[in-house]
mmCIF file of C-alpha atoms in Angstrom:
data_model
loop_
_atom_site.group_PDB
_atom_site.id
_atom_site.type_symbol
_atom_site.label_atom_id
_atom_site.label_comp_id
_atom_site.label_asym_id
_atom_site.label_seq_id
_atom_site.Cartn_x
_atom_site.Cartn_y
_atom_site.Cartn_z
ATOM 1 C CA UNK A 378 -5.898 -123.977 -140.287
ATOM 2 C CA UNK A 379 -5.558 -120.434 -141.992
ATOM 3 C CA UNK A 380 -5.322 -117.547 -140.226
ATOM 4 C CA UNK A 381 -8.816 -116.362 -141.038
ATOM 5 C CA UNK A 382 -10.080 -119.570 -139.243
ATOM 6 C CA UNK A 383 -7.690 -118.670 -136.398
ATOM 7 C CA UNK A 384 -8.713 -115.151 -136.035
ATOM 8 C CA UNK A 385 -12.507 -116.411 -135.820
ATOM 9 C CA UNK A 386 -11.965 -118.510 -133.134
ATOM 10 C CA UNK A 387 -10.058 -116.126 -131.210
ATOM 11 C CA UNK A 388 -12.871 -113.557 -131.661
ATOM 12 C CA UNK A 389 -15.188 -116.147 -130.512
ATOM 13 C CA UNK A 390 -13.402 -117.550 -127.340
ATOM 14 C CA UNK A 391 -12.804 -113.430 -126.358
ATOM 15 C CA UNK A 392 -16.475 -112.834 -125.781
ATOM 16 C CA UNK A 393 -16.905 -113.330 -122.512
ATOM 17 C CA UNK A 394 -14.188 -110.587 -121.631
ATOM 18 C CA UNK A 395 -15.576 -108.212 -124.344
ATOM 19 C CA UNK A 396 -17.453 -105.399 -122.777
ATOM 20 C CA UNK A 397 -21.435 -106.205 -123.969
ATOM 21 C CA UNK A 398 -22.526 -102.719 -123.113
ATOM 22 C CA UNK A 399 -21.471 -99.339 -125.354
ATOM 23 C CA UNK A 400 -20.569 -98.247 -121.805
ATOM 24 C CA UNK A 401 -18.500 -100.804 -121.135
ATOM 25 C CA UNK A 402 -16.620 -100.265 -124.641
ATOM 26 C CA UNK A 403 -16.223 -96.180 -124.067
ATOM 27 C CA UNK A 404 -14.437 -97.344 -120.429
ATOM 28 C CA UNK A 405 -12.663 -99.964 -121.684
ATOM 29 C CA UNK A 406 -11.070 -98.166 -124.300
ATOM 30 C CA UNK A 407 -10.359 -95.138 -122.358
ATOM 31 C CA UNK A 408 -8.498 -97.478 -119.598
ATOM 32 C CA UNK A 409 -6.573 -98.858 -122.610
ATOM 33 C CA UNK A 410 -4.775 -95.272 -123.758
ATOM 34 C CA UNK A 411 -4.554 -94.570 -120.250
ATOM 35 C CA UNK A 412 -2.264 -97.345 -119.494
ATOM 36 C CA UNK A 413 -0.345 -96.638 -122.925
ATOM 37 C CA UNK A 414 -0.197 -93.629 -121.484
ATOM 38 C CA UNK A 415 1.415 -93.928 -118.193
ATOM 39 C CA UNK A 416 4.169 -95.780 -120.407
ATOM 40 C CA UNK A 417 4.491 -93.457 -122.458
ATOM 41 C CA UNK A 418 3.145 -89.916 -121.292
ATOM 42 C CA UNK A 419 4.626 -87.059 -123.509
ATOM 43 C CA UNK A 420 3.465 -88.724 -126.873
ATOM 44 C CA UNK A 421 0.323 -89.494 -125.699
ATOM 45 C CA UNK A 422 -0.756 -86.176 -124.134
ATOM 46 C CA UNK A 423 1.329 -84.656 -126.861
ATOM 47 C CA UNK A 424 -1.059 -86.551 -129.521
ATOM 48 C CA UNK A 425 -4.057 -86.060 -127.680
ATOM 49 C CA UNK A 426 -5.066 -83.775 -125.449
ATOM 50 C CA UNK A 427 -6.343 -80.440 -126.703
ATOM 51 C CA UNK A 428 -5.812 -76.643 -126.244
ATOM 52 C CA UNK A 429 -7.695 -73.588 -127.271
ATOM 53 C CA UNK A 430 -5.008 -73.000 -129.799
ATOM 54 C CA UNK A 431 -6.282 -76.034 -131.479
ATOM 55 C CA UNK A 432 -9.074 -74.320 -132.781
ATOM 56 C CA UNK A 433 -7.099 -71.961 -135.018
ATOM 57 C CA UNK A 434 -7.905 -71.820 -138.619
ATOM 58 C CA UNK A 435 -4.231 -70.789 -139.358
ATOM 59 C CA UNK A 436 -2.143 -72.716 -141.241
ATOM 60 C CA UNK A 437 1.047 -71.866 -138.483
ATOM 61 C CA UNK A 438 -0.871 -72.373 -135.696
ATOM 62 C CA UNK A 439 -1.249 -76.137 -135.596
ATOM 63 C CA UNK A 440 -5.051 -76.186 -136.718
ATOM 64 C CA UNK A 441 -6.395 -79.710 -135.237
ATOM 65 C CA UNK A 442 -9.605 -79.779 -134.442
ATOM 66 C CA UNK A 443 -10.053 -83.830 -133.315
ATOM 67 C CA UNK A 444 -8.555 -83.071 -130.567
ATOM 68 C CA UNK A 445 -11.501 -81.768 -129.685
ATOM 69 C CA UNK A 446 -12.571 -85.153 -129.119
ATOM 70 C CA UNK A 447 -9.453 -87.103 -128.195
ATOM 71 C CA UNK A 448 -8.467 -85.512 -125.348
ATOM 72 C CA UNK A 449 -11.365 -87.413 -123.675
ATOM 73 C CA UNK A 450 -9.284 -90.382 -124.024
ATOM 74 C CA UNK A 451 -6.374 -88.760 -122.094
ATOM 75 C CA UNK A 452 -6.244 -88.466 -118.406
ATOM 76 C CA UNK A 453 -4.589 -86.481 -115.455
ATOM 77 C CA UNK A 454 -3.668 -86.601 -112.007
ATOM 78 C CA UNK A 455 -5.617 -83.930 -109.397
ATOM 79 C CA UNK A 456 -3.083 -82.358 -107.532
ATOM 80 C CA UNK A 457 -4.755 -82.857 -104.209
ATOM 81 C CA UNK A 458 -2.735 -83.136 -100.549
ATOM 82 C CA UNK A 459 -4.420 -85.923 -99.821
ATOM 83 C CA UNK A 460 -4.236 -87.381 -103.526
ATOM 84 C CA UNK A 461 -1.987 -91.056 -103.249
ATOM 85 C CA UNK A 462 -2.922 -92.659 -106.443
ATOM 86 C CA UNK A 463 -1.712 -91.334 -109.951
ATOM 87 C CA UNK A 464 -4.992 -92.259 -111.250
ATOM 88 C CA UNK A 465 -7.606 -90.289 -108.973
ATOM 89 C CA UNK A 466 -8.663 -88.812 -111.873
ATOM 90 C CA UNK A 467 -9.410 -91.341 -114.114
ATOM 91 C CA UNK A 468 -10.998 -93.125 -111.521
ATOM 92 C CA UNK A 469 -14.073 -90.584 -110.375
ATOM 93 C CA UNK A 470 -14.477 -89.968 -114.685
ATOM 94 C CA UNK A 471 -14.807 -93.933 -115.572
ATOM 95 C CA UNK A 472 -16.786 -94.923 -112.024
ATOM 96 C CA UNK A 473 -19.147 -91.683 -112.843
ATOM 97 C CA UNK A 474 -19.616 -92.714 -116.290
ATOM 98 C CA UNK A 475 -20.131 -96.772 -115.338
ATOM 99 C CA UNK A 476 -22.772 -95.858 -112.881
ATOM 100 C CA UNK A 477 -24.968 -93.695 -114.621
ATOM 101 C CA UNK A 478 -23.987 -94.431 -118.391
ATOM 102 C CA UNK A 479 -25.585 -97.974 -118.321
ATOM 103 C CA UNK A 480 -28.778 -97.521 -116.844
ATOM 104 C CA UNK A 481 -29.342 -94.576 -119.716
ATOM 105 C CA UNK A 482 -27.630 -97.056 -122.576
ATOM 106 C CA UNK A 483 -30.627 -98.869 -121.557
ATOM 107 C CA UNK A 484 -32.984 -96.468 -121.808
ATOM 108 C CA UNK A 485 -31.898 -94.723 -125.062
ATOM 109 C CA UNK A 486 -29.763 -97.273 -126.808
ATOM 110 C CA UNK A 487 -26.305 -98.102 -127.831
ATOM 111 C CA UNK A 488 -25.986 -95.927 -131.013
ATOM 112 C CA UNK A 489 -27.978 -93.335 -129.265
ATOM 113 C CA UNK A 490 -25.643 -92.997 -125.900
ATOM 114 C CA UNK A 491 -22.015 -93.045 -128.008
ATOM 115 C CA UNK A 492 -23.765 -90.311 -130.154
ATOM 116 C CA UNK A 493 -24.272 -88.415 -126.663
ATOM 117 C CA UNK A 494 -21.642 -89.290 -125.383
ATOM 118 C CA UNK A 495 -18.645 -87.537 -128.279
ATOM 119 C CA UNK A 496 -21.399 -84.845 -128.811
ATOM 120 C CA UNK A 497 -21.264 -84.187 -124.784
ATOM 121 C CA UNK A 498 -17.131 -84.787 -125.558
ATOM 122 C CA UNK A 499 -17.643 -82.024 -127.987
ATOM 123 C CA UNK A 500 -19.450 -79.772 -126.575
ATOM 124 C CA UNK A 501 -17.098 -79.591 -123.381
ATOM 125 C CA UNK A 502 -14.269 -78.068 -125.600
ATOM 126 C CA UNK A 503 -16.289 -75.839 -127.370
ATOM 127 C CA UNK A 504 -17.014 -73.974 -124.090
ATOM 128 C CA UNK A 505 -13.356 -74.454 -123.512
ATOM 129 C CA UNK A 506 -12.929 -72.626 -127.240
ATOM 130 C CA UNK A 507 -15.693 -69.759 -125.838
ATOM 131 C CA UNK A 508 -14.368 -69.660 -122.697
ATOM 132 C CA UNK A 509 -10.513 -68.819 -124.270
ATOM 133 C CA UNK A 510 -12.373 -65.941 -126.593
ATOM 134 C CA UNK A 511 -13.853 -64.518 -123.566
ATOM 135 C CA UNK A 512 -10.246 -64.030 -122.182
ATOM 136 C CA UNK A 513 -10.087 -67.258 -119.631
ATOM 137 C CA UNK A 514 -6.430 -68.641 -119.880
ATOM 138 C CA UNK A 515 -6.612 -71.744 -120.463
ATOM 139 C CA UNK A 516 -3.791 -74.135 -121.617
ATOM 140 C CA UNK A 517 -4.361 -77.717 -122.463
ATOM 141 C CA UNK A 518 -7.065 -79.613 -121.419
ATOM 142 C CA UNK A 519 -7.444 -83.601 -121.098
ATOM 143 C CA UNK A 520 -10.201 -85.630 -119.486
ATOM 144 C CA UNK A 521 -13.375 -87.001 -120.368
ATOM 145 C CA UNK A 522 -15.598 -85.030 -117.777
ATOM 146 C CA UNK A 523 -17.045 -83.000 -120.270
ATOM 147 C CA UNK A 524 -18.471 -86.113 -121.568
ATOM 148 C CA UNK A 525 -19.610 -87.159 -118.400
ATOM 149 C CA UNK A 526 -21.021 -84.386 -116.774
ATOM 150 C CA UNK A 527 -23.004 -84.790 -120.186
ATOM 151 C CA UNK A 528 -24.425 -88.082 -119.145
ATOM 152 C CA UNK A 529 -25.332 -87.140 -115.994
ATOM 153 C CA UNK A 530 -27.054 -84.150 -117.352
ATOM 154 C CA UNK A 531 -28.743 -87.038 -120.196
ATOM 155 C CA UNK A 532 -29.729 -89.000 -116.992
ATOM 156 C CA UNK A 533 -31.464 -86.398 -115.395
ATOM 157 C CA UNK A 534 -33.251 -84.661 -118.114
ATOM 158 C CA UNK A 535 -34.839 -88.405 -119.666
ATOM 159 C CA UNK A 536 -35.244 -89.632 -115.750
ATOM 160 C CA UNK A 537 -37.272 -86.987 -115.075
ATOM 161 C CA UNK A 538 -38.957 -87.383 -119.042
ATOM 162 C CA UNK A 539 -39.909 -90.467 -118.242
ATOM 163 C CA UNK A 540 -41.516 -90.154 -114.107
ATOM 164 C CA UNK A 541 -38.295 -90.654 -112.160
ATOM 165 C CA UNK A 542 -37.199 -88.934 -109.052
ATOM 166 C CA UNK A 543 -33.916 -86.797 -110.288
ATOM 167 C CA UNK A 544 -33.321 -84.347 -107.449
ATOM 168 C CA UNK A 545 -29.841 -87.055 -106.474
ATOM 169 C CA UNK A 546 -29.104 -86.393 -109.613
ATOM 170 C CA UNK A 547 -29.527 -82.352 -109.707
ATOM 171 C CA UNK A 548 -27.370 -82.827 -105.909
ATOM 172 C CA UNK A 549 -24.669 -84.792 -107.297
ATOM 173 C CA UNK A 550 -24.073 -82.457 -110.285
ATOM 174 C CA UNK A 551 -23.950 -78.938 -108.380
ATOM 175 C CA UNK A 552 -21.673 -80.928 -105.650
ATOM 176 C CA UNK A 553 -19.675 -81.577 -108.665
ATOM 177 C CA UNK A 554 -19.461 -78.508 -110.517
ATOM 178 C CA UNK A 555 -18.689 -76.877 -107.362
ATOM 179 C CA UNK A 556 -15.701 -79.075 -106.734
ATOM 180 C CA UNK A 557 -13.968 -77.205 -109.118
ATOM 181 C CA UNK A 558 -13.830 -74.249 -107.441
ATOM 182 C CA UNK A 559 -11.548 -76.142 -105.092
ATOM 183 C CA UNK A 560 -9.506 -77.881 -106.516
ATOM 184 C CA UNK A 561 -6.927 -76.111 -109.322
ATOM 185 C CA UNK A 562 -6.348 -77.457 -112.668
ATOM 186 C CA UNK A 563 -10.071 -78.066 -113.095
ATOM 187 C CA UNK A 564 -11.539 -77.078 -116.651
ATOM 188 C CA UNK A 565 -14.848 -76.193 -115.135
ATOM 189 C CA UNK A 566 -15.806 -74.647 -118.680
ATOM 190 C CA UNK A 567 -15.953 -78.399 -120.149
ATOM 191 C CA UNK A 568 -17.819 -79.496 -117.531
ATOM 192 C CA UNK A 569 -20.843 -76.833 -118.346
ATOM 193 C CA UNK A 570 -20.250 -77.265 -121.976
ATOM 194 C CA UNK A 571 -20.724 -80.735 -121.614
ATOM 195 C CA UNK A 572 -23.807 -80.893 -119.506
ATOM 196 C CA UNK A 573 -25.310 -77.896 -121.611
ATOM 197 C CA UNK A 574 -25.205 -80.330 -124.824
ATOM 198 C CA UNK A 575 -25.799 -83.572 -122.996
ATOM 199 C CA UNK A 576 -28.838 -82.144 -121.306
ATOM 200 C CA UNK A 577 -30.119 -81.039 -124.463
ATOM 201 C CA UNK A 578 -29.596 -84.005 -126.506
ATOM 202 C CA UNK A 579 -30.858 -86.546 -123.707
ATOM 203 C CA UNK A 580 -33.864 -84.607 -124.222
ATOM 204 C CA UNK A 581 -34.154 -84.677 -128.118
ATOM 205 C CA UNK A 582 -33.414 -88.489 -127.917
ATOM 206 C CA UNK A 583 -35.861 -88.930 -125.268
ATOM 207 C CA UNK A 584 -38.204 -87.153 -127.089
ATOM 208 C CA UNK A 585 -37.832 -89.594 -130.072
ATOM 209 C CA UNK A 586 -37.883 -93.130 -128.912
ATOM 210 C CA UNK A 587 -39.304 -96.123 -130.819
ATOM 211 C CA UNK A 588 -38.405 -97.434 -133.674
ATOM 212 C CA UNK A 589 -40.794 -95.249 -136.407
ATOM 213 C CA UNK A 590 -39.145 -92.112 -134.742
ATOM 214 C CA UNK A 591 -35.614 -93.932 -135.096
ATOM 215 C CA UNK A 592 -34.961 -92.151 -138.294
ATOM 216 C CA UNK A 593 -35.687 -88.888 -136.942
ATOM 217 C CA UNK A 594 -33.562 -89.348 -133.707
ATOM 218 C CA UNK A 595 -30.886 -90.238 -136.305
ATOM 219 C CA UNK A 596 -31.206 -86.931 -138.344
ATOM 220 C CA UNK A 597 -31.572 -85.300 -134.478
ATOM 221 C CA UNK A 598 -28.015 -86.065 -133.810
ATOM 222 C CA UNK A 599 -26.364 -85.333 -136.837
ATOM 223 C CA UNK A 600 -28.082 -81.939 -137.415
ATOM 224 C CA UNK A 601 -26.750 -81.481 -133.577
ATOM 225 C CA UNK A 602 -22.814 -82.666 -134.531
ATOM 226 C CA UNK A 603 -23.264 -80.288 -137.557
ATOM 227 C CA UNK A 604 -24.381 -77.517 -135.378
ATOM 228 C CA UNK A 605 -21.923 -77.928 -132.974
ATOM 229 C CA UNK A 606 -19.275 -77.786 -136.108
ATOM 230 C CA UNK A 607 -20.542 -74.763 -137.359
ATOM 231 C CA UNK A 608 -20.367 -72.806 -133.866
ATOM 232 C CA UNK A 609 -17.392 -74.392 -133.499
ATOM 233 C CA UNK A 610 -15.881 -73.074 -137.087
ATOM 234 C CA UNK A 611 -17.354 -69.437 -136.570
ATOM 235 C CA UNK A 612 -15.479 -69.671 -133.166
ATOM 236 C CA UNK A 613 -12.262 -70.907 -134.644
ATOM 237 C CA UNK A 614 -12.322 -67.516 -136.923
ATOM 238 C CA UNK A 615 -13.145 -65.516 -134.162
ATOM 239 C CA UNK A 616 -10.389 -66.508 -132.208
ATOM 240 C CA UNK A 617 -7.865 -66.436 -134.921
ATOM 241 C CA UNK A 618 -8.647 -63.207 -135.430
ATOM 242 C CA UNK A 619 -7.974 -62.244 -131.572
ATOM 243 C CA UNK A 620 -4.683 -63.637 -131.651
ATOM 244 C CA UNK A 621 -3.394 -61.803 -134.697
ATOM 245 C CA UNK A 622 -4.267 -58.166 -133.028
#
């Protein structure tokens, strides 16, 4: 049998444990590099997470913007006094993001919700970026809440497109916000950042279903990521020009 057979029937035989939602792939992958990187923390974060200083368009300064998007995939504890698991943090993120990310995956499809989703990602450390020219100090920054504070903002803006009752919604997202007031080591910045854009392209998508408007949703969401490049770009100079004085 050669090993392209093989691999075949292996890839067949996994589908029942393959995640059959985008949702489901975005969590599972996430819980992946977490557990890679409880085994190995410093590269991981090291790789991965993202600071302010990222954003630099110096040459010295260690200019790598991705990070912008991996550090979703990179995860914390929440120094609580009642905190006993090392994984509190990942745990509210993928639940959040479980609960409210399939029923919209539904609604707006697959392609549609991952492009939310790393636009919402996005968007949550470009505030960071803004907040950090504004004078917040702010040091490195992991976590997908950006991202999900996003969907929930996505939820609520084509929920309430569509007929639905959102004010749970509206409730569970100022009780959220406001959490991290309370509790230190909270990026609150990503969290509007992320709603901001995932509020905003829930309601672009939303605004464009069916399939003869698929096109235009399409050109939506890249116009959107090439937006969000150029703010972040004009940023990036901005601050790299702060740090030199």
């Amino acid at each position: 049998m050669s090993t392209a057979m093989t691999a075949r029937r292996l890839w067949r035989r996994s589908g029942r444990y393959r995640p059959h939602t985008m949702t489901g792939a975005v969590v599972a992958v996430t819980v992946a590099v977490y557990v890679v990187e409880v085994l190995f923390p410093g590269p991981v974060v090291g790789a991965l997470a993202f600071s302010p200083a990222n954003a630099l368009v110096q040459a010295d300064s260690g200019f790598q913007p991705w990070r912008m998007l991996t550090t979703m995939l990179v995860h914390a504890p929440i120094d609580l006094p009642y905190n006993v698991l090392p994984i509190t943090h990942i745990l509210f993120n993928m639940y959040a993001l479980y609960l409210f990310g399939r029923p919209l995956e539904d609604l707006i499809g697959r392609g549609r919700f991952l492009a939310l989703y790393l636009l919402s990602g996005f968007g949550g450390s470009l505030a960071v970026v803004v907040a950090a020219l504004a004078g917040v100090p702010i040091g490195s920054v992991v976590g997908a809440s950006g991202a999900v504070f996003g969907v929930l903002g996505a939820s609520a803006v084509v929920q309430r497109r569509l007929g639905g009752d959102v004010r749970y919604l509206v409730v569970l997202i100022a009780i959220n916000f406001a959490l991290a007031f309370f509790i230190g080591n909270i990026a609150w910045e990503a969290h509007v950042g992320g709603l901001l854009v995932g509020a905003l392209t829930g309601w672009l998508f939303v605004q464009n279903r069916g399939p003869r408007r698929r096109n235009r949703a399409v050109l939506i969401g890249v116009l959107l990521g090439v937006g969000l490049l150029v703010l972040t770009a004009l940023a990036s100079v901005v601050f790299g020009v702060i740090a030199q004085r």
